[in-house]
Coordinates of C-alpha atoms and ligand atoms in Angstrom, one line a residue:
Chain A
M105 CA 0.0 0.0 0.0
R106 CA 1.4 3.4 -1.0
L107 CA 0.0 6.4 0.9
G108 CA -0.1 9.7 -0.9
T109 CA 1.1 13.0 0.6
S110 CA -2.4 14.2 1.3
A111 CA -3.2 11.0 3.3
I112 CA 0.0 11.5 5.3
I113 CA -0.7 15.1 6.1
G114 CA -4.3 14.4 6.9
G115 CA -3.3 11.4 9.0
V116 CA -0.8 13.5 11.0
L117 CA -3.3 16.3 11.6
F118 CA -6.0 13.8 12.8
A119 CA -3.5 11.9 14.9
L120 CA -2.5 15.1 16.5
A121 CA -6.1 16.0 17.3
I122 CA -6.6 12.5 18.8
F123 CA -3.4 12.8 20.8
V124 CA -4.5 16.2 22.2
G125 CA -7.9 14.8 23.1
L126 CA -6.5 11.8 24.8
F127 CA -3.9 13.6 26.9
A128 CA -5.9 16.8 27.5
P129 CA -5.7 16.7 31.3
W130 CA -1.9 16.5 31.1
L131 CA -1.5 19.0 28.2
A132 CA -3.8 21.7 29.7
H133 CA -2.4 24.3 32.0
T134 CA -5.5 25.0 34.0
D135 CA -8.9 23.5 34.6
P136 CA -11.0 24.5 31.5
V137 CA -14.1 25.3 33.5
M138 CA -13.2 26.0 37.0
G139 CA -9.9 27.8 36.3
A140 CA -11.5 31.2 36.1
N141 CA -9.7 34.1 37.6
L142 CA -11.0 37.6 36.9
M143 CA -7.5 39.0 37.6
N144 CA -6.4 37.6 34.3
A145 CA -9.5 38.5 32.2
E146 CA -9.1 39.0 28.5
E147 CA -5.4 38.7 28.3
P148 CA -4.1 38.5 24.7
P149 CA -1.9 35.6 23.8
S150 CA 1.5 35.7 25.5
W151 CA 4.1 33.3 26.9
T152 CA 2.0 32.7 30.0
W153 CA -1.3 32.5 28.2
W154 CA -0.5 30.8 24.9
F155 CA -3.9 31.4 23.3
G156 CA -4.9 34.3 25.6
T157 CA -7.8 34.3 28.2
D158 CA -11.5 35.0 28.1
A159 CA -13.7 37.5 30.0
Q160 CA -13.7 35.2 33.1
G161 CA -9.9 34.8 32.9
R162 CA -10.0 31.2 31.8
D163 CA -7.0 29.9 29.8
I164 CA -8.1 29.5 26.1
Y165 CA -5.3 27.1 25.3
S166 CA -6.6 24.7 28.1
R167 CA -10.1 25.1 26.9
V168 CA -9.2 24.3 23.2
V169 CA -7.2 21.3 24.4
H170 CA -10.2 20.0 26.4
G171 CA -12.5 20.9 23.5
A172 CA -10.8 18.4 21.4
R173 CA -12.2 15.6 23.6
I174 CA -15.8 16.7 23.1
S175 CA -15.4 17.5 19.4
L176 CA -13.7 14.3 18.6
T177 CA -16.0 12.2 20.7
V178 CA -18.9 13.6 18.9
G179 CA -17.2 13.2 15.5
I180 CA -16.1 9.6 16.0
V181 CA -19.0 8.2 17.9
S182 CA -21.7 9.8 15.7
Q183 CA -19.9 8.7 12.5
L184 CA -19.6 5.1 13.9
V185 CA -23.3 5.1 14.5
N186 CA -23.9 6.4 11.0
S187 CA -21.6 3.8 9.5
V188 CA -23.3 0.9 11.3
I189 CA -26.8 2.1 10.4
G190 CA -25.7 2.8 6.8
V191 CA -23.9 -0.5 6.2
T192 CA -26.7 -2.5 7.9
L193 CA -29.4 -1.0 5.8
G194 CA -27.5 -0.8 2.5
L195 CA -26.1 -4.3 2.8
T196 CA -29.4 -6.0 3.6
A197 CA -31.3 -3.9 1.0
G198 CA -28.9 -4.8 -1.7
Y199 CA -28.7 -8.4 -0.7
W200 CA -32.4 -9.1 -0.2
G201 CA -33.9 -6.6 -2.6
G202 CA -37.7 -6.6 -2.9
W203 CA -39.9 -4.5 -0.6
W204 CA -37.1 -4.0 1.9
D205 CA -34.9 -2.5 -0.8
D206 CA -37.7 -0.2 -1.8
F207 CA -38.2 0.8 1.8
V208 CA -34.6 1.5 2.4
N209 CA -34.3 3.4 -0.8
G210 CA -37.2 5.6 0.1
L211 CA -35.8 6.3 3.5
T212 CA -32.4 7.1 2.0
N213 CA -33.9 9.5 -0.5
L214 CA -35.8 11.2 2.2
M215 CA -32.7 11.6 4.3
L216 CA -30.9 13.0 1.2
A217 CA -33.7 15.5 0.5
I218 CA -33.6 17.0 4.0
P219 CA -30.2 18.6 4.8
S220 CA -28.8 16.6 7.6
L221 CA -28.0 19.6 9.7
I222 CA -31.6 20.8 9.6
F223 CA -32.7 17.3 10.6
A224 CA -30.3 17.2 13.4
L225 CA -31.5 20.6 14.5
A226 CA -35.0 19.3 14.7
I227 CA -33.9 16.4 16.8
M228 CA -31.9 18.6 19.1
A229 CA -34.9 20.9 19.5
V230 CA -36.9 17.9 20.8
L231 CA -34.2 16.3 22.9
G232 CA -32.7 19.5 24.3
P233 CA -29.0 20.4 24.4
G234 CA -26.3 18.1 25.7
L235 CA -23.7 15.6 24.6
T236 CA -26.1 12.6 24.5
S237 CA -28.7 14.4 22.3
L238 CA -25.9 15.6 20.1
L239 CA -24.6 12.1 19.6
I240 CA -28.1 10.9 18.8
A241 CA -29.0 13.8 16.5
L242 CA -25.7 13.5 14.5
G243 CA -25.6 9.7 14.6
L244 CA -29.0 9.3 13.1
T245 CA -28.9 11.8 10.3
N246 CA -25.9 11.2 8.2
W247 CA -25.9 7.6 7.1
S248 CA -27.4 8.0 3.6
F249 CA -24.1 8.1 1.7
T250 CA -22.7 5.1 3.5
C251 CA -26.0 3.3 2.9
R252 CA -25.9 4.1 -0.8
I253 CA -22.3 2.9 -1.1
A254 CA -23.0 -0.3 0.8
R255 CA -26.0 -1.1 -1.3
A256 CA -24.2 -0.4 -4.6
S257 CA -21.2 -2.5 -3.5
T258 CA -23.5 -5.3 -2.5
L259 CA -25.2 -5.3 -5.8
S260 CA -21.9 -5.6 -7.7
L261 CA -20.3 -8.1 -5.3
K262 CA -23.4 -10.3 -5.2
S263 CA -22.7 -11.7 -8.7
Q264 CA -19.0 -12.4 -7.9
G265 CA -18.0 -16.0 -8.1
Y266 CA -17.0 -16.2 -4.4
V267 CA -20.4 -15.1 -3.2
Q268 CA -22.1 -17.6 -5.5
A269 CA -19.6 -20.2 -4.3
A270 CA -20.4 -19.4 -0.7
R271 CA -24.1 -20.1 -1.3
V272 CA -23.2 -23.4 -3.0
L273 CA -21.1 -24.3 0.1
G274 CA -24.1 -23.9 2.4
Y275 CA -23.3 -20.5 3.9
G276 CA -26.4 -18.7 5.3
D277 CA -27.4 -15.2 4.4
L278 CA -25.8 -13.6 7.5
R279 CA -22.6 -15.5 7.0
I280 CA -22.4 -14.5 3.4
M281 CA -22.9 -10.8 4.3
I282 CA -20.3 -10.9 7.1
T283 CA -17.6 -13.0 5.5
Q284 CA -18.0 -12.4 1.8
L285 CA -19.6 -9.0 1.3
L286 CA -18.6 -6.8 4.2
P287 CA -14.8 -7.3 4.0
N288 CA -14.9 -6.5 0.3
M289 CA -16.5 -3.1 0.8
V290 CA -14.6 -1.7 3.8
G291 CA -12.4 0.5 1.6
P292 CA -15.1 2.8 0.4
I293 CA -17.0 2.7 3.7
I294 CA -13.9 3.9 5.6
V295 CA -13.4 6.7 3.0
I296 CA -17.0 7.9 3.5
G297 CA -16.7 7.4 7.2
T298 CA -13.5 9.6 7.4
L299 CA -15.1 12.4 5.4
G300 CA -18.3 12.0 7.4
M301 CA -16.3 12.4 10.6
G302 CA -15.1 15.8 9.4
G303 CA -18.7 16.7 8.7
A304 CA -19.8 15.7 12.2
V305 CA -17.0 17.8 13.8
L306 CA -18.3 20.7 11.8
A307 CA -21.9 19.9 12.6
E308 CA -21.2 19.7 16.3
A309 CA -19.6 23.2 16.1
S310 CA -22.5 24.6 14.2
L311 CA -25.1 23.2 16.6
S312 CA -23.1 24.2 19.7
F313 CA -22.6 27.7 18.1
L314 CA -26.4 27.9 17.8
G315 CA -26.6 27.0 21.5
L316 CA -28.2 23.6 20.8
G317 CA -25.2 21.4 21.3
I318 CA -22.7 21.6 24.1
R319 CA -23.6 24.5 26.4
P320 CA -21.1 26.9 28.1
P321 CA -19.3 26.7 30.3
Y322 CA -18.2 23.3 29.0
P323 CA -15.6 23.8 26.3
S324 CA -16.5 22.4 22.9
W325 CA -15.0 24.3 19.9
G326 CA -18.4 25.3 18.8
S327 CA -19.6 26.5 22.2
M328 CA -16.4 28.5 22.5
L329 CA -17.0 30.2 19.2
S330 CA -20.5 30.9 20.3
E331 CA -19.3 32.6 23.5
A332 CA -16.7 34.6 21.6
R333 CA -19.2 36.0 19.2
D334 CA -19.6 39.4 20.9
Q335 CA -15.9 40.0 21.4
I336 CA -14.8 39.1 17.9
T337 CA -13.3 42.6 17.4
T338 CA -12.2 43.3 20.9
A339 CA -10.7 39.9 21.7
P340 CA -10.2 38.1 18.4
W341 CA -8.1 35.3 20.0
L342 CA -11.3 34.0 21.6
S343 CA -12.6 32.9 18.1
V344 CA -9.4 32.4 16.2
F345 CA -8.0 29.5 18.2
P346 CA -11.1 27.3 18.4
G347 CA -11.8 28.2 14.8
L348 CA -8.3 27.1 13.8
A349 CA -8.8 23.8 15.8
I350 CA -12.0 23.1 13.9
F351 CA -10.4 24.0 10.6
L352 CA -7.3 21.9 11.0
T353 CA -9.2 18.8 12.3
V354 CA -11.7 18.9 9.5
L355 CA -9.0 19.6 6.9
G356 CA -7.0 16.7 8.3
L357 CA -10.0 14.4 8.0
N358 CA -10.8 15.5 4.5
L359 CA -7.2 15.0 3.3
L360 CA -7.1 11.6 5.0
G361 CA -10.4 10.6 3.4
D362 CA -9.3 11.7 -0.1
G363 CA -5.9 10.0 0.4
L364 CA -7.5 6.8 1.5
R365 CA -9.8 6.8 -1.4
D366 CA -6.8 6.6 -3.7
V367 CA -5.4 3.7 -1.8
L368 CA -8.5 1.8 -1.1
D369 CA -10.3 2.4 -4.4
P370 CA -11.7 -1.0 -5.3
Q371 CA -10.9 -0.6 -9.0
S372 CA -7.2 0.1 -8.4
R373 CA -7.0 -2.8 -6.0
S374 CA -8.5 -5.3 -8.5
R375 CA -6.1 -4.0 -11.1
R376 CA -3.2 -4.9 -8.8
S377 CA -4.2 -8.4 -7.9
Chain B
M592 CA -30.7 -55.7 -2.1
T593 CA -30.4 -52.9 -4.6
A594 CA -29.5 -49.9 -2.5
A595 CA -31.3 -46.7 -3.2
P596 CA -29.3 -44.4 -5.5
L597 CA -27.4 -41.5 -3.9
I598 CA -29.1 -39.0 -6.1
E599 CA -32.0 -39.6 -8.6
V600 CA -33.3 -37.1 -11.1
E601 CA -36.6 -37.9 -12.7
D602 CA -38.2 -36.2 -15.6
L603 CA -36.7 -32.8 -14.5
R604 CA -38.0 -29.7 -16.2
I605 CA -36.5 -26.3 -15.6
D606 CA -38.4 -23.3 -16.8
L607 CA -37.0 -19.9 -17.8
D608 CA -39.6 -17.2 -17.2
D609 CA -38.6 -13.6 -17.3
G610 CA -42.0 -12.2 -17.6
A611 CA -41.8 -11.7 -21.4
K612 CA -41.1 -15.3 -22.4
H613 CA -41.7 -18.7 -20.8
V614 CA -39.6 -21.6 -22.1
A615 CA -38.4 -24.9 -20.8
A616 CA -34.6 -24.6 -20.7
V617 CA -34.3 -28.3 -19.5
E618 CA -36.9 -30.9 -20.2
G619 CA -37.4 -34.6 -19.4
V620 CA -33.9 -35.0 -17.9
S621 CA -33.5 -38.2 -15.8
F622 CA -30.4 -39.9 -14.4
R623 CA -29.2 -41.6 -11.2
I624 CA -25.9 -41.7 -9.5
D625 CA -25.1 -44.4 -7.0
R626 CA -22.8 -44.1 -4.1
G627 CA -19.2 -43.7 -5.1
E628 CA -20.1 -43.7 -8.8
T629 CA -18.9 -41.4 -11.5
F630 CA -21.4 -39.8 -13.9
G631 CA -20.7 -37.2 -16.6
L632 CA -22.9 -34.8 -18.4
V633 CA -21.6 -33.6 -21.8
G634 CA -22.9 -31.1 -24.2
E635 CA -22.3 -27.9 -26.0
S636 CA -22.5 -24.5 -24.3
G637 CA -25.9 -23.5 -23.2
C638 CA -27.5 -26.9 -23.3
G639 CA -28.5 -26.7 -19.6
K640 CA -25.7 -28.6 -17.8
S641 CA -25.0 -26.0 -15.2
I642 CA -28.6 -25.2 -14.4
T643 CA -29.3 -28.9 -14.0
A644 CA -26.5 -29.0 -11.4
L645 CA -27.9 -25.9 -9.6
A646 CA -31.3 -27.6 -9.5
L647 CA -29.7 -30.6 -7.7
I648 CA -28.5 -28.4 -4.9
G649 CA -31.7 -26.3 -4.8
L650 CA -30.1 -23.1 -5.9
L651 CA -32.0 -22.2 -9.0
R652 CA -33.1 -18.6 -8.7
R653 CA -35.4 -16.3 -10.8
P654 CA -35.9 -16.4 -13.7
L655 CA -35.2 -20.1 -13.6
S656 CA -37.2 -22.6 -11.6
V657 CA -37.9 -26.3 -11.3
A658 CA -41.2 -26.7 -13.1
A659 CA -41.7 -30.5 -13.0
G660 CA -40.0 -33.7 -12.0
A661 CA -38.3 -35.0 -8.9
I662 CA -34.8 -34.7 -7.5
R663 CA -34.2 -37.2 -4.7
F664 CA -31.0 -37.2 -2.5
E665 CA -30.9 -40.5 -0.6
G666 CA -34.6 -40.9 -1.4
R667 CA -35.6 -37.5 0.0
E668 CA -37.1 -34.9 -2.4
I669 CA -34.8 -31.9 -2.4
Q670 CA -37.6 -29.5 -3.2
G671 CA -39.4 -30.6 0.0
L672 CA -36.6 -29.7 2.3
S673 CA -36.6 -26.5 4.3
A674 CA -34.1 -23.8 3.5
A675 CA -32.0 -24.8 6.6
E676 CA -32.1 -28.5 5.6
Q677 CA -31.0 -27.6 2.1
R678 CA -28.1 -25.5 3.5
A679 CA -27.0 -28.4 5.7
L680 CA -26.7 -30.5 2.6
R681 CA -24.8 -28.0 0.5
G682 CA -21.1 -28.0 1.0
N683 CA -21.5 -30.8 3.5
R684 CA -23.1 -33.8 1.7
I685 CA -23.1 -32.3 -1.8
A686 CA -20.2 -30.1 -2.7
M687 CA -19.4 -28.3 -5.9
I688 CA -16.3 -26.9 -7.7
F689 CA -16.4 -24.5 -10.6
Q690 CA -14.8 -23.4 -13.7
E691 CA -13.3 -20.2 -12.4
P692 CA -10.7 -20.8 -9.6
M693 CA -9.8 -17.1 -10.0
T694 CA -13.0 -15.8 -8.8
A695 CA -14.5 -18.5 -6.6
L696 CA -12.3 -17.6 -3.7
N697 CA -12.8 -14.6 -1.5
P698 CA -10.0 -12.2 -2.3
V699 CA -9.7 -10.6 1.2
S700 CA -9.7 -13.8 3.2
P701 CA -6.7 -16.2 3.7
V702 CA -7.3 -19.5 2.0
G703 CA -6.8 -21.4 5.2
R704 CA -9.6 -19.4 6.7
Q705 CA -11.9 -20.3 3.9
I706 CA -11.3 -24.0 4.3
A707 CA -11.6 -23.7 8.1
E708 CA -15.0 -22.0 7.7
M709 CA -16.4 -25.3 6.3
F710 CA -15.5 -27.2 9.5
V711 CA -17.0 -24.4 11.6
L712 CA -20.1 -24.1 9.5
H713 CA -21.0 -27.8 9.0
K714 CA -19.1 -29.7 11.6
G715 CA -19.5 -27.4 14.6
K716 CA -15.7 -27.2 15.2
S717 CA -14.0 -24.5 17.1
W718 CA -11.9 -22.1 15.0
R719 CA -8.7 -23.6 16.7
E720 CA -9.6 -27.1 15.6
A721 CA -10.8 -25.9 12.2
D722 CA -7.6 -24.1 11.5
Q723 CA -5.7 -27.3 12.2
L724 CA -8.0 -29.3 10.0
A725 CA -7.5 -26.7 7.2
V726 CA -3.8 -27.5 7.2
E727 CA -4.5 -31.2 6.8
A728 CA -7.0 -30.5 4.1
L729 CA -4.4 -28.5 2.1
A730 CA -1.9 -31.3 2.6
N731 CA -4.4 -33.8 1.2
V732 CA -4.7 -31.8 -2.0
R733 CA -0.9 -32.0 -2.3
V734 CA -0.2 -28.3 -1.7
P735 CA 3.4 -28.0 -0.6
A736 CA 4.2 -26.4 2.8
P737 CA 0.5 -26.3 3.9
E738 CA 1.2 -24.7 7.3
R739 CA 2.5 -21.6 5.4
R740 CA 0.1 -21.7 2.5
V741 CA -3.0 -21.4 4.8
K742 CA -2.0 -17.8 5.5
D743 CA -1.8 -16.9 1.8
Y744 CA -4.4 -14.8 0.0
P745 CA -5.9 -16.2 -3.2
H746 CA -4.0 -13.7 -5.4
Q747 CA -0.7 -15.1 -4.1
L748 CA -1.5 -18.6 -5.6
S749 CA -1.4 -19.9 -9.1
G750 CA -4.5 -21.0 -10.9
G751 CA -3.7 -24.7 -10.3
M752 CA -3.1 -24.0 -6.6
R753 CA -6.3 -22.2 -6.3
Q754 CA -8.2 -25.0 -7.9
R755 CA -6.5 -27.3 -5.4
V756 CA -7.8 -25.0 -2.6
M757 CA -11.3 -25.2 -4.1
I758 CA -11.1 -29.0 -4.1
A759 CA -9.9 -28.9 -0.5
I760 CA -12.9 -26.7 0.4
A761 CA -15.3 -28.9 -1.5
L762 CA -14.0 -32.1 0.1
A763 CA -13.5 -30.7 3.5
C764 CA -16.6 -32.2 5.0
D765 CA -16.3 -35.5 3.2
P766 CA -19.3 -35.0 0.9
D767 CA -21.2 -37.9 -0.7
L768 CA -21.4 -36.2 -4.0
L769 CA -19.0 -33.9 -5.7
I770 CA -20.3 -31.8 -8.6
A771 CA -17.5 -30.6 -10.8
D772 CA -18.7 -28.1 -13.3
E773 CA -16.0 -27.6 -16.0
P774 CA -13.4 -27.8 -13.2
T775 CA -10.4 -27.3 -15.4
T776 CA -11.4 -25.3 -18.5
A777 CA -9.6 -22.2 -17.2
L778 CA -6.3 -24.0 -16.6
D779 CA -3.3 -25.0 -18.6
V780 CA -3.3 -28.4 -20.3
T781 CA -0.7 -29.9 -18.0
V782 CA -2.3 -28.5 -14.9
Q783 CA -5.7 -29.8 -16.1
A784 CA -4.5 -33.4 -16.1
E785 CA -3.0 -33.1 -12.6
I786 CA -6.1 -31.6 -11.2
I787 CA -8.4 -34.2 -12.7
E788 CA -6.1 -36.9 -11.5
L789 CA -6.1 -35.5 -8.0
M790 CA -9.9 -35.1 -7.9
R791 CA -10.4 -38.6 -9.1
N792 CA -8.0 -40.1 -6.7
L793 CA -9.4 -38.3 -3.7
C794 CA -12.9 -39.1 -4.5
A795 CA -12.0 -42.8 -5.1
E796 CA -10.3 -43.0 -1.7
R797 CA -13.2 -41.6 0.1
G798 CA -16.0 -43.2 -1.9
T799 CA -17.3 -39.8 -3.1
A800 CA -19.5 -39.9 -6.1
I801 CA -18.7 -37.5 -8.9
L802 CA -21.0 -35.7 -11.3
M803 CA -18.7 -34.2 -13.8
I804 CA -19.9 -31.6 -16.2
S805 CA -18.0 -30.6 -19.3
H806 CA -18.2 -30.0 -23.0
D807 CA -15.2 -32.3 -23.5
L808 CA -16.5 -35.8 -24.2
G809 CA -12.9 -37.2 -24.0
L810 CA -12.3 -35.8 -20.6
V811 CA -15.6 -36.9 -19.2
A812 CA -15.4 -40.4 -20.6
N813 CA -12.0 -40.7 -19.1
V814 CA -13.1 -39.8 -15.6
C815 CA -16.7 -41.2 -15.5
R816 CA -18.1 -44.7 -15.7
R817 CA -21.3 -43.5 -17.4
V818 CA -22.0 -40.4 -19.6
G819 CA -25.1 -38.6 -20.4
V820 CA -25.0 -36.5 -23.6
M821 CA -27.2 -33.4 -23.5
Y822 CA -28.5 -31.4 -26.4
A823 CA -30.7 -28.4 -26.1
G824 CA -32.0 -29.2 -22.7
R825 CA -32.6 -32.9 -23.2
I826 CA -30.4 -36.0 -22.5
V827 CA -30.2 -37.6 -25.9
E828 CA -28.1 -40.5 -25.0
E829 CA -26.8 -42.2 -21.9
R830 CA -24.2 -44.9 -22.1
G831 CA -21.3 -46.5 -20.3
S832 CA -18.2 -44.5 -21.3
D833 CA -16.6 -47.5 -23.1
D834 CA -19.6 -48.1 -25.2
I835 CA -19.8 -44.5 -26.3
F836 CA -16.7 -44.7 -28.5
R837 CA -17.3 -48.2 -29.7
A838 CA -21.0 -47.8 -30.7
C839 CA -22.8 -44.7 -29.9
A840 CA -26.4 -44.6 -31.0
H841 CA -27.3 -40.9 -31.4
P842 CA -26.2 -38.8 -34.4
Y843 CA -25.2 -36.0 -32.1
T844 CA -23.0 -38.2 -30.0
Q845 CA -21.5 -39.5 -33.2
G846 CA -20.7 -35.9 -34.1
L847 CA -19.0 -35.4 -30.8
V848 CA -17.0 -38.5 -31.1
D849 CA -15.9 -37.7 -34.6
S850 CA -14.7 -34.3 -33.5
L851 CA -12.3 -35.7 -31.0
P852 CA -8.8 -36.1 -32.3
R853 CA -7.3 -39.6 -31.9
L854 CA -9.7 -41.2 -29.5
G855 CA -8.4 -42.3 -26.1
S856 CA -4.9 -41.2 -26.8
R857 CA -3.2 -39.2 -24.0
A858 CA -3.0 -36.2 -26.3
A859 CA -6.8 -36.3 -26.8
L860 CA -7.3 -36.0 -23.0
G861 CA -5.7 -32.6 -22.9
R862 CA -7.9 -31.2 -25.6
S863 CA -10.7 -29.1 -24.2
R864 CA -12.6 -27.8 -27.2
L865 CA -14.9 -29.8 -29.4
R866 CA -14.6 -29.1 -33.1
E867 CA -18.0 -27.7 -34.1
I868 CA -20.6 -30.0 -35.5
A869 CA -22.1 -28.4 -38.7
G870 CA -24.8 -25.8 -37.8
V871 CA -25.3 -23.9 -34.6
V872 CA -27.0 -24.7 -31.3
P873 CA -30.5 -23.4 -31.4
A874 CA -31.3 -20.5 -29.1
I875 CA -33.3 -21.4 -26.0
T876 CA -36.2 -19.3 -27.3
D877 CA -36.6 -21.0 -30.6
F878 CA -36.0 -24.7 -30.1
P879 CA -37.1 -26.5 -33.3
S880 CA -40.2 -28.7 -33.1
G881 CA -39.9 -32.4 -33.0
C882 CA -36.3 -33.6 -32.3
R883 CA -34.3 -30.5 -31.4
F884 CA -31.3 -31.8 -33.3
N885 CA -33.1 -32.1 -36.6
P886 CA -31.8 -29.0 -38.4
R887 CA -28.3 -30.2 -37.9
C888 CA -28.9 -33.9 -38.4
A889 CA -27.9 -35.8 -41.5
R890 CA -30.4 -38.6 -40.7
A891 CA -33.3 -36.4 -40.1
T892 CA -36.6 -37.3 -41.8
E893 CA -40.2 -36.0 -41.7
I894 CA -41.0 -37.7 -38.4
C895 CA -38.0 -36.0 -36.8
R896 CA -39.5 -32.6 -37.6
A897 CA -42.9 -33.5 -36.4
T898 CA -42.5 -35.4 -33.1
A899 CA -39.9 -35.6 -30.4
P900 CA -38.4 -39.1 -30.1
E901 CA -39.2 -41.2 -27.1
T902 CA -36.6 -42.8 -24.9
T903 CA -35.4 -46.1 -26.3
W904 CA -33.6 -48.5 -23.9
L905 CA -30.7 -50.2 -25.6
D906 CA -30.0 -53.9 -25.3
A907 CA -26.4 -53.1 -24.7
G908 CA -27.4 -50.9 -21.7
G909 CA -28.1 -47.2 -21.7
L910 CA -30.7 -45.2 -23.5
V911 CA -31.1 -43.1 -26.6
R912 CA -33.6 -40.6 -27.9
C913 CA -33.7 -40.7 -31.6
H914 CA -36.1 -42.0 -34.2
H915 CA -33.4 -43.5 -36.3
H916 CA -30.8 -44.4 -33.8
A917 CA -28.0 -46.8 -34.7
Ligands
ATP847 N1 -29.8 -16.7 -14.7 C1 -30.2 -17.0 -15.9 N2 -31.1 -16.2 -16.5 C2 -31.6 -16.5 -17.7 N3 -31.2 -17.5 -18.5 C3 -30.3 -18.3 -18.0 C4 -29.7 -18.1 -16.7 N4 -28.8 -19.1 -16.4 C5 -28.8 -19.9 -17.5 N5 -29.7 -19.4 -18.5 C6 -29.9 -20.0 -19.8 O1 -30.2 -21.4 -19.6 C7 -29.6 -22.2 -20.6 C8 -28.7 -23.2 -20.0 O2 -27.6 -22.6 -19.3 P1 -26.4 -23.4 -18.6 O3 -25.6 -22.4 -17.9 O4 -27.0 -24.5 -17.9 O5 -25.6 -24.0 -19.9 P2 -24.4 -24.9 -19.8 O6 -24.8 -26.2 -20.5 O7 -23.8 -25.0 -18.4 O8 -23.4 -24.1 -20.8 P3 -21.8 -23.8 -20.6 O9 -21.1 -25.0 -21.2 O10 -21.6 -22.6 -21.4 O11 -21.6 -23.6 -19.1 C9 -28.8 -21.2 -21.5 O12 -29.5 -21.0 -22.7 C10 -28.7 -19.9 -20.7 O13 -28.8 -18.8 -21.5
SF4_848 S1 -34.6 -38.0 -34.1 FE1 -34.1 -37.6 -36.2 S2 -33.3 -35.5 -36.2 FE2 -33.2 -36.3 -34.1 S3 -31.2 -37.1 -33.9 FE3 -32.5 -38.8 -34.5 S4 -32.4 -38.9 -36.6 FE4 -31.6 -36.9 -36.1
MG849 MG1 -22.1 -24.2 -17.5

C-alpha cells in the first residue's frame, strides 16, 4: 500500500487531534471550566497565556485542548453510529432486494432530501441540548451516503464468483454478508466514514454555536465560538484558536479521506491483484 | 438388495420465465448416480448442464425454476426440504467446484480461513480445531508447505493451486457427491491433467460420487463410468463410457466422437474444445419442433421434424432418444 502525501498530512493532523484529546488533562495548563480568575480576564496571547484568556480569565489554550475531547468524541461516535446504520441498511437492502430494498431506498432519498443539519437541528430541539442528544442527532442523520455505497457495493459483489460459491457451500445469508460482502466493501466505507467524521465535527460546532449542542461553560470548539461571538473585534483570539482547531481537524479528516480513497479504491485494487 | 441411489433425477424440467417469455430450458432429464459412482454430463455450451447442477442443490433462482419432476437425494425430495435443511446438505453432503478458480475464492480472506470456515459451519468445530484441519485439508490436495500456505491470500496462488484449494474446500466435509462443473477449463493443459487426477483419486479414496460436467467428451469419458449426452435441454443418449466410443447410438453423440482427435490417446485428453458440428446450437427461445437436433442432423426425416423421439432402452445398456438411432 502506498500512501499519498495528502493522506499522510491528513493522518498526521488527525492523529495530533486524537493525541491532544486523549492527553488533554496533562497538556492543559488549568482546569478548563473552574480555572477562572478575573484578575487575568481578556489577556491577549503571551508566553503565560498561549492562546490568551477570556472574560472570566480562563485559559483559552486549556479550553481548546479539552474541547478536542468533546469535538472528537462527537465526531467519531456519531460517525460510527452512522456507518453501522448505513452499512446494515445498505447491505441488507442490496442483498435481499424486494420491498425491503424499496423501503430503504425511500428512506435514503428522504434523508438526502432534507439537509442533515436541519434534521439534526429538529432532533436537538426535541431532545434538548447536551452531549447525548448531540450524539443521537448527528448519529441518526448522516448515514445515507454510507447506505448508498454499501448497497451499490453489495449489488456488484453479489454476482461475484465467491459469493455464489459461498451459497453453494451452504453459507447462510448472514454468514455471506459478514464474511464475503462486508470485508470486500470496507475500503469505500472507511473513506466515506472519514469524510463524514469531518462533517460531524463541523456539525457539532454549528449546533453548539447555535446554543443547541454543548452548552457553556463546557468547552467544545463550537460553544467557545458561540461565547466569543460578541468579542470578535475586541478579543479576536477567543474565536481564532477554536476556529483554527476546527479548521485543522476537518481539513485533516478530508485530506485523509481523499488520500485513503486513492489507496482503497476497489478498482485500483482489483487491477493490482 | 439394490441400494437406493445416492441421487436420482426424474423427468426434470427447468423453466425460464422472465415475464416476457416462458420456455423450458431443460426438459425430461432423468439420471441416477449411485454411491461412489462417477457420472458425466456432456454437451455444447448453453444446453443446460450448469442449471441442472444448480437444481440438484436447490439453488435455481429467478428467472429459472424447477417446473416439474423429482430430485431425490438419498430418497428424499430436495424441493421438499426447508431452507435450513438444504443449507445443511450444500457443502456438507453435496459439494461443488467450478470453472473459475480465479473468482471462486474470497480475495480478502486467507485460503486457510476459507477452508476452516467449512468445518466451523458444517461440523461445529471451534476455530482452533478448524484451522488445524485446514492445514491437513491442504496437505491432502498436495499443496506444498501447507502450514505456510494457509495464510496466503488467493492472489498469491497460481491458478492450479487455487483449484486445489477449491477442491480442499469442497472435500473438507467428506461429501457424498462432488459436482465438478467444468473444473479445469480455465487451466493450462498440463495442470488440467494433474487436477483431474487429484480429484479422481481423492474421490475414489473416500468413496465420493462425482457428477462431472464438461463439453469435453474425451475428458468426461476418461473420468466417468457413465456419460449422459445433453443437447438443447434434453439428454439424448446415456451410455457406459466405453460403449460410447465403440458404438454410440445418437447422431449428435457420433458428431461429438468424430470431432475428438485420436480417441483415447493421451493427447486427446488434454484437448478441451470440441470441433464444431455443422450448424449452430438453437437459441433457447426457438428450439425447433420435434427432435431438437433435426436442423443439424444428417439422418433427419419427416417424423423428426414432427414429433420428439421417445426414450429407447438399448439392449447393450443405456438409452437413446432418436427416431433413427444406430
Ligand atoms: N440466470 C439466468 N437467466 C436467464 N437465463 C439463464 C440463466 N442461467 C442460464 N440461463 C440459460 O439457460 C440455458 C442453459 O444454461 P447453462 O448455464 O445450464 O448452460 P451450460 O450447459 O452449463 O453451458 P456452458 O457450457 O456454457 O456452461 C442457457 O440458454 C442460458 O442462456
Ligand atoms: S430424431 Fe431424427 S433428427 Fe433427431 S437425432 Fe434422431 S435422426 Fe436426427
Ligand atoms: Mg455451465
